[in-house]
Amino acid sequence: AQPSVAASPFTFVNVNKRPSFVGAAISGVVPGERLELDHWAREIHAGIMEDGTPVTAENDQKLSFHVTTDRPLFVVFSEAPTVTPDGNLSFTLLPGVSGVVPIRVVLTDDGGKAHWGVDTSYEYVLTINAVADADAPRLIELTTDGVTLHENAARTYFPGIVMASRGVFADYRKKFSMATSVAAEFAKYFSTPPGIDKNGVLSFQPAPNVFGDVPVMVDGTDTDLASGTTWNHNFSFTIHILPVNLAPAYEFTDRTIFVLEDACSGNAYIPYPGQAPPPIEMFAGPG
């Protein structure tokens, strides 16, 4: 007779993991002008493990960003701050607002809280530094000396690579142009070359199977349309593409080893260009 198997007293359920995202600092916001920052929030995940590993089983959950502030919205903003599900931030400060305006951002999913699940990310506090119109001429600066990603990465966005320490980066009262370039020998490192948009977001995509350090030059001109004053901005930073360790591989060369019939056992060598391989014991049977 077959032995009976008792039913398990346990029921296994999926527990919703905490959603997560990474925000970017901004500075020098001019009141009265709409600010749009594409990909302000990045590394957006519906759930992550304790070690930070994304939970792919939760990728189909619906995500929403929620923004609050300690001050009443109607006394600070003519357009309240919002963050789209793909991480784009936008808002407009009321004319005349100055000083520091903190806003708080969290990400939620629709996975629920059953069985001690978590549907809300940790809070990100974004500090908006509002500057008076008289201080609006921009002072542009680079916020880092390098960015890092791995070989064969998808197109990647780095918000806030260029910031305005005075004034706002996206100031439409000025004519601003900025060009990024790499030396000719590094052009092969990219499928999509590095570029910085009007909001200071760097994006690029590495070419397949390349790694190394690539210096990037940034040249910009900034002209005030009212006074005609022009500022020049020149920076350089490094893109670090880290190698991914691949499985070792080998292939046979088109060489042939000849052994005489009825030969005794002995050592045979397979020559390999530039190396002296260890001896291989060869045996030949009679006949």
Coordinates of N, CA and C in Angstrom, one line a residue, residues 48-55:
I48 N 11.3 46.0 -4.0 CA 12.7 45.6 -3.9 C 12.8 44.7 -2.7
M49 N 13.8 43.8 -2.7 CA 14.2 43.0 -1.5 C 15.0 43.9 -0.6
E50 N 15.3 43.3 0.6 CA 16.1 44.0 1.6 C 17.4 44.4 1.1
D51 N 18.0 43.6 0.2 CA 19.4 44.0 -0.4 C 19.3 44.9 -1.6
G52 N 18.1 45.4 -1.9 CA 18.0 46.3 -3.0 C 17.7 45.6 -4.4
T53 N 17.6 44.3 -4.4 CA 17.3 43.6 -5.7 C 15.8 43.8 -6.1
P54 N 15.6 44.3 -7.3 CA 14.2 44.5 -7.8 C 13.4 43.2 -7.8
V55 N 12.1 43.2 -7.4 CA 11.2 42.1 -7.5 C 10.5 42.1 -8.8

